[in-house]
Tab-separated table of C-alpha atoms in Angstrom:
chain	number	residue	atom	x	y	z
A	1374	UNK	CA	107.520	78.238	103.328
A	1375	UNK	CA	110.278	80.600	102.509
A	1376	UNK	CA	112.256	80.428	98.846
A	1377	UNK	CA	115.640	81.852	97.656
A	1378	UNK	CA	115.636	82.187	94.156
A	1379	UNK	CA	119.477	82.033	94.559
A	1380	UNK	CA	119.381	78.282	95.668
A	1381	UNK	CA	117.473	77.299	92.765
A	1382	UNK	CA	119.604	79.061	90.132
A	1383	UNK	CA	121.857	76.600	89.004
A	1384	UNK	CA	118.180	74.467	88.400
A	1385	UNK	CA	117.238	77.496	86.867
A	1386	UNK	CA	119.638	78.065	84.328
A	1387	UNK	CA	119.898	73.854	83.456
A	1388	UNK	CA	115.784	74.455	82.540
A	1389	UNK	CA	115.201	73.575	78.983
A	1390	UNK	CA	113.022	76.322	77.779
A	1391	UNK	CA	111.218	75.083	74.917
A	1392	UNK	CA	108.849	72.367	76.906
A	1393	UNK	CA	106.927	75.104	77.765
A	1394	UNK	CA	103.517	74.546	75.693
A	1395	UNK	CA	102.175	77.156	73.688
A	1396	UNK	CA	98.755	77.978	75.640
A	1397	UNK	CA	97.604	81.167	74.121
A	1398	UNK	CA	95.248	83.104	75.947
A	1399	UNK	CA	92.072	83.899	73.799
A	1400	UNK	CA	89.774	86.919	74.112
A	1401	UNK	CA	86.693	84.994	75.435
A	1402	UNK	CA	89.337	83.708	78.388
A	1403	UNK	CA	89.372	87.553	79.826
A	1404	UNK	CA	87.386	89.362	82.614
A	1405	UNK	CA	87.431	93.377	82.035
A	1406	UNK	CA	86.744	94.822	85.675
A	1407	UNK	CA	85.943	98.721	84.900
A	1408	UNK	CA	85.018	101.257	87.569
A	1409	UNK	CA	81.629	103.420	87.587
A	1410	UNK	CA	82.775	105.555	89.611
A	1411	UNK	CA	85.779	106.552	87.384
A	1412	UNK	CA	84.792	108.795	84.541
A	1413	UNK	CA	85.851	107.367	81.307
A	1414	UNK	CA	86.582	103.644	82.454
A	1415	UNK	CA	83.403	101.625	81.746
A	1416	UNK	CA	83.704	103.701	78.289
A	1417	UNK	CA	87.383	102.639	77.482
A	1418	UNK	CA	86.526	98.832	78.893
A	1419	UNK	CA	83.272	98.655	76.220
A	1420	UNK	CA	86.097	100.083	73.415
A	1421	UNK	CA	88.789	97.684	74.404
A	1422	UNK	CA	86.604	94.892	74.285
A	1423	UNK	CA	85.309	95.363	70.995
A	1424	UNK	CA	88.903	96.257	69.888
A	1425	UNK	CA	89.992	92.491	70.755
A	1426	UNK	CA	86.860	90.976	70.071
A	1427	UNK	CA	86.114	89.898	73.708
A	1428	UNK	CA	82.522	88.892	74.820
A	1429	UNK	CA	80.052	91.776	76.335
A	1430	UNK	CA	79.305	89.503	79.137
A	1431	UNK	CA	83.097	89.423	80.128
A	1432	UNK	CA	82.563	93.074	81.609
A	1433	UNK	CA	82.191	93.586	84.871
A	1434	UNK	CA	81.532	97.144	86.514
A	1435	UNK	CA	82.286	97.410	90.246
A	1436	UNK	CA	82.439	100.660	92.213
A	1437	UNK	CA	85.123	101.547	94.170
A	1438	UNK	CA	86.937	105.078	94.806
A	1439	UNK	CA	88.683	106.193	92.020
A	1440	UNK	CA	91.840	107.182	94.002
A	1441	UNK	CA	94.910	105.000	93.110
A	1442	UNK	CA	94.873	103.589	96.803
A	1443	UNK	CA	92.191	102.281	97.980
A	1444	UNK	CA	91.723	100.382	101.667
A	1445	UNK	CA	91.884	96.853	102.417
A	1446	UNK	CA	88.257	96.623	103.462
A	1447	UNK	CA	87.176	98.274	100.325
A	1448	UNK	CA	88.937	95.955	98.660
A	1449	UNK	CA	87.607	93.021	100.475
A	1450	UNK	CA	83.788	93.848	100.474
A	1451	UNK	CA	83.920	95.885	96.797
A	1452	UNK	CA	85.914	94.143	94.277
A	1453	UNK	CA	86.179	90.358	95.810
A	1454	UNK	CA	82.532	89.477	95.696
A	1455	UNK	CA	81.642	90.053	92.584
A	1456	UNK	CA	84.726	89.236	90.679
A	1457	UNK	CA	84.362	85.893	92.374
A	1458	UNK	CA	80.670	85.815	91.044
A	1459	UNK	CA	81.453	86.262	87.892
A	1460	UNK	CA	84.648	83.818	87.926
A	1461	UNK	CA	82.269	81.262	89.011
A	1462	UNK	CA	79.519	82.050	86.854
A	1463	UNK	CA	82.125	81.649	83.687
A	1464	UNK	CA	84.561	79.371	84.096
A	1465	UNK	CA	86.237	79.836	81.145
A	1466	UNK	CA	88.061	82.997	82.251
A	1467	UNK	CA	91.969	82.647	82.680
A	1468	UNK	CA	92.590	86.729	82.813
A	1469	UNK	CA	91.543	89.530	84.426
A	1470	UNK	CA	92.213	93.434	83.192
A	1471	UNK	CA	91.950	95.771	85.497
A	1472	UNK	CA	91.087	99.337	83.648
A	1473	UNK	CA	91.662	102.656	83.976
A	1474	UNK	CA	90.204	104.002	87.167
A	1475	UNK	CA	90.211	101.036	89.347
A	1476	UNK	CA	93.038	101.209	92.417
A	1477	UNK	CA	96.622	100.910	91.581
A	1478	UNK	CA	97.477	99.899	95.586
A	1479	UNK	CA	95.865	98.462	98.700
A	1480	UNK	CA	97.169	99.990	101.790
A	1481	UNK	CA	97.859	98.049	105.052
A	1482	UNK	CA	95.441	96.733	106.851
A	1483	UNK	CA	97.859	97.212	110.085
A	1484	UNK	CA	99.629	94.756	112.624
A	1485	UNK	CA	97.487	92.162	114.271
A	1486	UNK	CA	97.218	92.605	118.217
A	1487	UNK	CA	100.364	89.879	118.460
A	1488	UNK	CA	102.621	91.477	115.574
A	1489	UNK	CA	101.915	95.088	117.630
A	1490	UNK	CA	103.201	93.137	120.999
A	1491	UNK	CA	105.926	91.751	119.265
A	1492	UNK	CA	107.324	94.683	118.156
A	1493	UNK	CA	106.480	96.833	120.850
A	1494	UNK	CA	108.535	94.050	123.122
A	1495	UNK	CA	111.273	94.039	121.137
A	1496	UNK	CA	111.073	98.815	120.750
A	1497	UNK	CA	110.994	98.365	124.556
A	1498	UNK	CA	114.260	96.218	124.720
A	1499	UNK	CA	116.160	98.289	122.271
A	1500	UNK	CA	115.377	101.394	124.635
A	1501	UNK	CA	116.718	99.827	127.756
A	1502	UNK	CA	120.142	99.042	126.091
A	1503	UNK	CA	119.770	102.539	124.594
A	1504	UNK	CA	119.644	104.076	127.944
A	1505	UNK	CA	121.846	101.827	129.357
A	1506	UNK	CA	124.886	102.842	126.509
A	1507	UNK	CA	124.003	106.622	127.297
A	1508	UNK	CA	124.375	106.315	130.739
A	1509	UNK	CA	127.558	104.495	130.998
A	1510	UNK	CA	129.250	105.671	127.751
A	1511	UNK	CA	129.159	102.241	126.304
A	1512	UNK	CA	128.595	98.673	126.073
A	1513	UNK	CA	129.967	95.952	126.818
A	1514	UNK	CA	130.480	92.724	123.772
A	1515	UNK	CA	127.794	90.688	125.273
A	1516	UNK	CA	125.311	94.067	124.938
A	1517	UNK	CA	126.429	94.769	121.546
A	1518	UNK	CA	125.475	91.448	120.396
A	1519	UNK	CA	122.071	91.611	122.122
A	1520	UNK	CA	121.541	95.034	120.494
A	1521	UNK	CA	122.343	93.886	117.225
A	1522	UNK	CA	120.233	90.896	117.586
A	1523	UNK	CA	117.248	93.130	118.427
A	1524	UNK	CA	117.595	95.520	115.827
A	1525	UNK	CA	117.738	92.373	113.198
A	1526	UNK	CA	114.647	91.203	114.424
A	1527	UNK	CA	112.447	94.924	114.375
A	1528	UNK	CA	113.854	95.275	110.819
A	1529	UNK	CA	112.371	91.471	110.197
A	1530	UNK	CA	109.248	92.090	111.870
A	1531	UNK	CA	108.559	95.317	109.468
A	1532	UNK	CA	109.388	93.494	106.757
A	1533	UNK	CA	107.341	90.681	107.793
A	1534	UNK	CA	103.762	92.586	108.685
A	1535	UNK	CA	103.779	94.921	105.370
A	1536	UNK	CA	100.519	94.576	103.769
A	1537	UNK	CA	100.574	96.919	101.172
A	1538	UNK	CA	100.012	95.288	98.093
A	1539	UNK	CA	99.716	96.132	94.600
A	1540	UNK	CA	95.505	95.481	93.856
A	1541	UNK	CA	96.577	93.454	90.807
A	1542	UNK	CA	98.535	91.524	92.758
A	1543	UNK	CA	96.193	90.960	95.802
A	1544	UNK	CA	93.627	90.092	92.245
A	1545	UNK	CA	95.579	87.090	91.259
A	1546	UNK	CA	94.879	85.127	94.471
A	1547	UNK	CA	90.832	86.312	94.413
A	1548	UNK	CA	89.898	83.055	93.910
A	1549	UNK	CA	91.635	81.994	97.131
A	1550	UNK	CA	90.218	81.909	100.634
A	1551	UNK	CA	91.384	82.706	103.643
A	1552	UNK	CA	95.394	83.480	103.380
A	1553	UNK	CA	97.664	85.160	105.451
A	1554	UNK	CA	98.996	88.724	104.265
A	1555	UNK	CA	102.486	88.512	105.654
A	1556	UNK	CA	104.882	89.618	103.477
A	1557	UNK	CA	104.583	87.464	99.688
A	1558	UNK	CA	103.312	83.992	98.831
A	1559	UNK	CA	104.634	81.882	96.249
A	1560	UNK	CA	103.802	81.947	92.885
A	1561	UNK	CA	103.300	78.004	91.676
A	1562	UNK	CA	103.480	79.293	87.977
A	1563	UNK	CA	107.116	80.488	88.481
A	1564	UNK	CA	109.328	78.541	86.331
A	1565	UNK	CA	111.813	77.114	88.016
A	1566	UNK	CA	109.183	75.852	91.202
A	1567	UNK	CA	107.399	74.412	88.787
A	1568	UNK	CA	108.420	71.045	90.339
A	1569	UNK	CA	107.961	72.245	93.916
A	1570	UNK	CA	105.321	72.598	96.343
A	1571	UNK	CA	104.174	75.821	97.439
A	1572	UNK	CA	101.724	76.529	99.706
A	1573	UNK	CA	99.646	78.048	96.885
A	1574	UNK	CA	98.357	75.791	94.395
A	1575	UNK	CA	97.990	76.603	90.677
A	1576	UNK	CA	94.199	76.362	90.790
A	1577	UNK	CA	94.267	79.864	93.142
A	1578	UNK	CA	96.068	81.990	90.897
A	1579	UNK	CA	94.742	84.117	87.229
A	1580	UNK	CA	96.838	86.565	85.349
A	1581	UNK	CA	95.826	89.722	85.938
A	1582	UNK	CA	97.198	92.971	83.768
A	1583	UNK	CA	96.034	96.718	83.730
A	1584	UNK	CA	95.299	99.092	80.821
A	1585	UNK	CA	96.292	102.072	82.958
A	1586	UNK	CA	98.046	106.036	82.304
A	1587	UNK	CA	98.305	109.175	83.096
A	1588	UNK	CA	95.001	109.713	81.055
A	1589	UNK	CA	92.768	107.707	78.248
A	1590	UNK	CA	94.480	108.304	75.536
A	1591	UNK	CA	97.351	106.442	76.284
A	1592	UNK	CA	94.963	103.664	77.350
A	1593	UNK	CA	94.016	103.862	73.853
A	1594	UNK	CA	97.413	103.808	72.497
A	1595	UNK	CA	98.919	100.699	74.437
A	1596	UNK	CA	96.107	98.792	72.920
A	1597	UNK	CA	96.384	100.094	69.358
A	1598	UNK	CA	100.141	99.798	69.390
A	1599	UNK	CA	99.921	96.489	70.495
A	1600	UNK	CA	97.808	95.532	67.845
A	1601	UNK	CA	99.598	96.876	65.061
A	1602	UNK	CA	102.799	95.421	66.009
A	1603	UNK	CA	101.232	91.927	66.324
A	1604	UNK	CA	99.635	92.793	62.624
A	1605	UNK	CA	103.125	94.719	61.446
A	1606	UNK	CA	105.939	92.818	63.813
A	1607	UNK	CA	108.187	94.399	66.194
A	1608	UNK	CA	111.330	96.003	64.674
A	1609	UNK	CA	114.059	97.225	66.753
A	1610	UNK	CA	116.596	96.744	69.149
A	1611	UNK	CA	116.655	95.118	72.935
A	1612	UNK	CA	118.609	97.048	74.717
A	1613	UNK	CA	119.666	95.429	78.617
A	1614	UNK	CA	121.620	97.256	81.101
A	1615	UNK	CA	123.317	95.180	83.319
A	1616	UNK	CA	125.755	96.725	86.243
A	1617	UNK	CA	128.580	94.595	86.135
A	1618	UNK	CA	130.565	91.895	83.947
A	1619	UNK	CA	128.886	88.558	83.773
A	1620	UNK	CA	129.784	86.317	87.051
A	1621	UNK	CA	131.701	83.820	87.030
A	1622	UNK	CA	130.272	81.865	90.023
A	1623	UNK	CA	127.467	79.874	89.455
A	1624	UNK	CA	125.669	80.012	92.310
A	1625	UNK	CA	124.184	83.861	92.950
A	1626	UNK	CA	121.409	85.914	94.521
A	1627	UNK	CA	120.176	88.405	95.414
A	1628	UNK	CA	121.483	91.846	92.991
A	1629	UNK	CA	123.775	89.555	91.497
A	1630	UNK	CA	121.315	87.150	90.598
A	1631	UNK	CA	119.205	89.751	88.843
A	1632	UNK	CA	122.232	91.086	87.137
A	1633	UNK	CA	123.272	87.744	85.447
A	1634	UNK	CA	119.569	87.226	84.579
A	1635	UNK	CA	119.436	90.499	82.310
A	1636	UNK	CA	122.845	88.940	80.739
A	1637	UNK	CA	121.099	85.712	80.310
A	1638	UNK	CA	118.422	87.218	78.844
A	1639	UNK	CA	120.617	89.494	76.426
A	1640	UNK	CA	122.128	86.134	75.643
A	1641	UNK	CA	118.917	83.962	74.552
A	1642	UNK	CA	117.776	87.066	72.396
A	1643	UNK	CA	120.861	86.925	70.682
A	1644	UNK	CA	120.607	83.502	70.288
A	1645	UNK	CA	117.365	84.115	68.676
A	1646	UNK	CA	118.064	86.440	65.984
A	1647	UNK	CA	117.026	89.483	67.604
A	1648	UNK	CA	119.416	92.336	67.803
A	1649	UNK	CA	120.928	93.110	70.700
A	1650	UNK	CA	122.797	96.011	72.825
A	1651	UNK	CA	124.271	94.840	76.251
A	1652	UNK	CA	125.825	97.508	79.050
A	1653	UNK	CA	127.614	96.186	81.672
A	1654	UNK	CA	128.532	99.493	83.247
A	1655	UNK	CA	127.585	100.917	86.079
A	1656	UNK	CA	126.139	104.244	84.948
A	1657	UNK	CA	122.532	104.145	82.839
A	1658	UNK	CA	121.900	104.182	79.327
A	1659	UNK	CA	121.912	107.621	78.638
A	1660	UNK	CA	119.637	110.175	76.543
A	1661	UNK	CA	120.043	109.491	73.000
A	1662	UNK	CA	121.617	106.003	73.463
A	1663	UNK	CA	118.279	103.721	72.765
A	1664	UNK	CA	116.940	104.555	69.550
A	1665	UNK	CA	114.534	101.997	68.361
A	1666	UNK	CA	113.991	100.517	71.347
A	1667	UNK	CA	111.934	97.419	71.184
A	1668	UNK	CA	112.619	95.617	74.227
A	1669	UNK	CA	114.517	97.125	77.682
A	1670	UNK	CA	115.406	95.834	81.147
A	1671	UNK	CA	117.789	97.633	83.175
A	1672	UNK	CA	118.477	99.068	87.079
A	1673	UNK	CA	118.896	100.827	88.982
A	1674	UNK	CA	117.709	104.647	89.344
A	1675	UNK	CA	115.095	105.048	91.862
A	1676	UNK	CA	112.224	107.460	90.663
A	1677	UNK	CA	114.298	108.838	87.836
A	1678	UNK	CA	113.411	107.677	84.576
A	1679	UNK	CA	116.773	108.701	82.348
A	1680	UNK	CA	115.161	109.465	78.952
A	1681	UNK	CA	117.056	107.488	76.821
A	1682	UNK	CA	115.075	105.395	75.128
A	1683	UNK	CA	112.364	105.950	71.510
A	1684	UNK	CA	110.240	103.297	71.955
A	1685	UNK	CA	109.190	101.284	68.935
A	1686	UNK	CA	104.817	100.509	68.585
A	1687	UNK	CA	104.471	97.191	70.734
A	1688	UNK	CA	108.044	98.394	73.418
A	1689	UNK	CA	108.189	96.405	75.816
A	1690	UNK	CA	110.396	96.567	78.928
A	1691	UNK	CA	111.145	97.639	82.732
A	1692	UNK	CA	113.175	99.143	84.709
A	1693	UNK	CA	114.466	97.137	88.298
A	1694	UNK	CA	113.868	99.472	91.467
A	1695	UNK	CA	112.081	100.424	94.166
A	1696	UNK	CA	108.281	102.134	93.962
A	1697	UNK	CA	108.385	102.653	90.415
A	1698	UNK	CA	104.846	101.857	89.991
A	1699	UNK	CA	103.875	103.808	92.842
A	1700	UNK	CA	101.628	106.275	90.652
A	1701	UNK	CA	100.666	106.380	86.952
A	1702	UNK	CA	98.748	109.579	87.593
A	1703	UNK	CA	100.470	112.363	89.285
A	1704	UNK	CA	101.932	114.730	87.084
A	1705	UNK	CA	105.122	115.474	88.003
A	1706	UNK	CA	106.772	112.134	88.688
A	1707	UNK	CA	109.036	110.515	87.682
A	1708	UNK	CA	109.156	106.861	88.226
A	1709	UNK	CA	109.481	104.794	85.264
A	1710	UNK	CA	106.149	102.817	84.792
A	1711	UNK	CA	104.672	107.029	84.608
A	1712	UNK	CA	107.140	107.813	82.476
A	1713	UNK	CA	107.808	104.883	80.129
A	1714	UNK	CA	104.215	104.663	78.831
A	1715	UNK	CA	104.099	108.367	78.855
A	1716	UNK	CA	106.800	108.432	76.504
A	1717	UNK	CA	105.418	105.664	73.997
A	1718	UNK	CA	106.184	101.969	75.819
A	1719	UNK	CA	103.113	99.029	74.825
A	1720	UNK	CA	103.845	97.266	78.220
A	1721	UNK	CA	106.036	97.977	81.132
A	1722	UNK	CA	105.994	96.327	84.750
A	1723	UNK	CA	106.896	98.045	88.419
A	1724	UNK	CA	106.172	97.748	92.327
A	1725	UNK	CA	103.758	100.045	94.357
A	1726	UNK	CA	106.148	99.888	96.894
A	1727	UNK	CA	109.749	98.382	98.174
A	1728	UNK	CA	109.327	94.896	96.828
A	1729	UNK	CA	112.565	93.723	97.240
A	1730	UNK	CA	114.692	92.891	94.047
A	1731	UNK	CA	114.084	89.098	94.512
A	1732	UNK	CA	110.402	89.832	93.285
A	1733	UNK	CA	110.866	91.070	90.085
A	1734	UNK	CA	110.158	88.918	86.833
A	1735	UNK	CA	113.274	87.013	86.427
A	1736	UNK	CA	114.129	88.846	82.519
A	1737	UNK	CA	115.730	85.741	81.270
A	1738	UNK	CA	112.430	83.934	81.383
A	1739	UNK	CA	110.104	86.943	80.808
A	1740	UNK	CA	111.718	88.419	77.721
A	1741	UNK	CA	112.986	84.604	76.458
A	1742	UNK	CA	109.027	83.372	76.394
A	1743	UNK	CA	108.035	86.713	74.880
A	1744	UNK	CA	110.090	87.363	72.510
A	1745	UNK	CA	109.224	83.682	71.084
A	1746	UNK	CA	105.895	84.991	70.109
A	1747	UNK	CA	104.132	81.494	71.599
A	1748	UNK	CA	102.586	83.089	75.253
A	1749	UNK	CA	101.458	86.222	75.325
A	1750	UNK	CA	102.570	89.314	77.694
A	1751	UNK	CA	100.333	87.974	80.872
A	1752	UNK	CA	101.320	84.712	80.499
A	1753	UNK	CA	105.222	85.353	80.131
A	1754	UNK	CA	104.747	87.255	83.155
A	1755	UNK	CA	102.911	84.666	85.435
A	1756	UNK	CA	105.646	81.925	85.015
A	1757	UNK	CA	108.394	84.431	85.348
A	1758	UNK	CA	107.083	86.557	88.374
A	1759	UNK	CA	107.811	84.419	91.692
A	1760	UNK	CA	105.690	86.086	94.088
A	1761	UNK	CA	101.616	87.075	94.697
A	1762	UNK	CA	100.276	88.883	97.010
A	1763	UNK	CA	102.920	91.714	96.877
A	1764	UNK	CA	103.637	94.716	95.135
A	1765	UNK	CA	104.156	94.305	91.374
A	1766	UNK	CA	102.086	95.112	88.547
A	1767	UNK	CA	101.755	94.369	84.689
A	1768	UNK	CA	100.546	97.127	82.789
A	1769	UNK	CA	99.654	96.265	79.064
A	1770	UNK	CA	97.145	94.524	76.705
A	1771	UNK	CA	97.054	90.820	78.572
A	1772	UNK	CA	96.497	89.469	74.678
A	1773	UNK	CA	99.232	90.525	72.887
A	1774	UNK	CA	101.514	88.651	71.489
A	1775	UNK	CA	104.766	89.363	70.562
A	1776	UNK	CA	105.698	88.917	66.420
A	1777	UNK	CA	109.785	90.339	66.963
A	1778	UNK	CA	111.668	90.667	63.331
A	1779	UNK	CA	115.157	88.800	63.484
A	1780	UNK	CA	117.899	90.227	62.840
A	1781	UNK	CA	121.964	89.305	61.678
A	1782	UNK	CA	123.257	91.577	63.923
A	1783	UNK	CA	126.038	90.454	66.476
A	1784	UNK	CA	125.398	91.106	70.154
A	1785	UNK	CA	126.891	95.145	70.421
A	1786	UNK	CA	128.780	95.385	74.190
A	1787	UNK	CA	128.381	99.065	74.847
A	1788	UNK	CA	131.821	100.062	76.552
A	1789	UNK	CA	131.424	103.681	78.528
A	1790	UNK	CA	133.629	104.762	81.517
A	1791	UNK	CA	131.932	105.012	84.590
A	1792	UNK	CA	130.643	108.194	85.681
């Protein structure tokens, strides 16, 4: 069963967000999964745990390679069976975290024997008409077409068979056996299927977030930050960085759809007393033009985080594009996820891979429910993320909850010329 987001918007945007009950995840609802084989990760899963007062017997300690890619049969034969154990030894749990040193991505498991034949078919009829167009010097309409026709359907068929998938991801459907890996699956949680059904059910799916860096300490810090702004409130400004002016039609997908989301969600802020910047400009927020930042959404500047932002204890925000959770170790990149909590964020979320713009959290829902203070960060992102088994990941403290300070301020419209 295949969804467009785009179809559903105008049900989308009619949703009435306050029925949403208040469920609050508690401490004793989370599973901490920490590596042995990681230096420094059953350590920082023992400190977390005390830190928000969860249960000793919520740890679990698997042993996997401490690379951030790890294979599909490691996944399968390491990390499923006894996760699955201990979900079924506590029922209770609601969460998982995933901690520093486990797997950031599961690489493909490759093409089944028919998806190879398929595609080699199809390679093998896109040659002939190759051959064909450089021995005669062209084609004829009828040719075209078929070429056209063949090149749609390798470009599907790619799409279709890529089973990389971010291990957090892959982690929120543990409890469910036996499902394809073909491209995403449909998150039941999502907000506006709530009233559909998918071929997932809601009693397959947990949240799952990571407590993940370039190194321990800034484990350390997203937790204490997040803490002390629950304790303190969040003060500053959401800043959202929208591309265009906000569309008149009310029917949209796709970029557009994501673009008249991060108005929306500007919008509902607003709305609720928190202060506000809003670019609709094509270029990026540039250095210097975020101070304060509390909350950010924005797009789109593949792998090169602008640094324009000082993020307030408890940040929270993300940046729309392509493989920008692809690492949170190697030194010199710079894709946003990296980069945001290196430079102070609480909680950010990204893809390990192309994940297609349609998979993002929808902002208008995420940054709505959050900034209400009544779900915390992994539940605002499980009903506003609309697909599983794909590429994006959550990195933060699961349990905290936002406490945002209200302000008086009018909505600013930032008004730059393009570059």
């Amino acid at each position: 069963m295949r969804f467009s987001i785009g179809i559903l918007t105008v049900l989308f945007l009619s949703l009435n967000f306050s029925i949403m009950p208040a469920v609050a995840l508690s401490p004793n609802e989370v599973l901490v999964i920490a590596n042995r084989n990681a230096a420094k990760s059953v350590g920082l899963a023992t400190w977390y745990m005390e830190k928000r007062q969860i249960p000793k017997e919520n740890l679990l300690m698997v042993f996997i390679t401490d690379k951030e890619t790890c294979s599909r049969e490691a996944y399968l034969k390491k990390i499923v069976p006894p996760v699955r154990r201990a979900l079924e030894k506590n029922r209770k749990i609601n969460a998982i975290v995933t901690m520093y040193g486990l797997p950031l991505r599961i690489s493909s498991s490759g093409r089944t024997k028919g998806e190879q034949t398929r595609l080699d078919l199809l390679t093998k009829q896109k040659k002939n008409i190759d051959a064909l167009k450089e021995k005669t010097g062209q084609l004829t309409k009828e040719q075209k077409t078929t070429l056209k026709q063949i090149n749609k359907k390798i470009r599907q068929l790619r799409a279709s068979t890529d089973k990389v998938a971010s291990f957090d991801s892959e982690l929120m459907l543990v409890k469910k056996e036996n499902y394809k890996l073909k491209f995403w699956l449909p998150n039941p949680y999502f907000l506006p299927w709530r009233s559909q059904k998918t071929s997932i059910s809601k009693s397959d799916v947990i949240m799952v977030s990571r407590l993940d860096g370039a190194d321990a300490s800034i484990v350390k810090r997203i937790v204490n930050d997040s803490i002390e702004a629950e304790k303190k409130g969040l003060s500053g400004t959401a800043y959202f960085d929208a591309r265009w002016k906000y569309p008149d039609q009310k029917k949209v997908s796709g970029y557009k759809l994501y673009d008249k989301s991060i108005h929306n969600a500007a919008k509902r802020l607003k709305k609720g007393g928190v202060k506000v910047v809003l670019d609709d400009k094509q270029n990026l927020f540039q250095p210097g033009d975020c101070p304060n930042a509390a909350l950010y959404c924005g797009w789109y500047s593949h792998a090169k985080y602008v640094d324009a932002f000082t993020w307030e204890k408890g940040a929270v925000g993300f940046h729309i594009a392509s493989s920008e959770c692809m690492t949170l170790k190697r030194e010199n990149s710079n894709v946003w996820c990296k980069k945001m909590l290196d430079k102070g964020i609480a909680a950010t979320v990204g893809p390990v891979g192309e994940p297609y713009v349609q998979s993002f959290p929808l902002p208008e829902i995420f940054f709505d429910f959050l900034s209400q203070g009544k779900l915390t960060l992994a539940e605002s992102y499980l009903i506003s993320l609309p697909y599983l088994s794909w590429k994006q990941v959550l990195v933060g403290d699961p349990l905290y909850r936002i406490k945002i300070h209200k302000s008086n301020h009018n909505t600013t419209q930032m008004s730059r010329e393009p570059l």
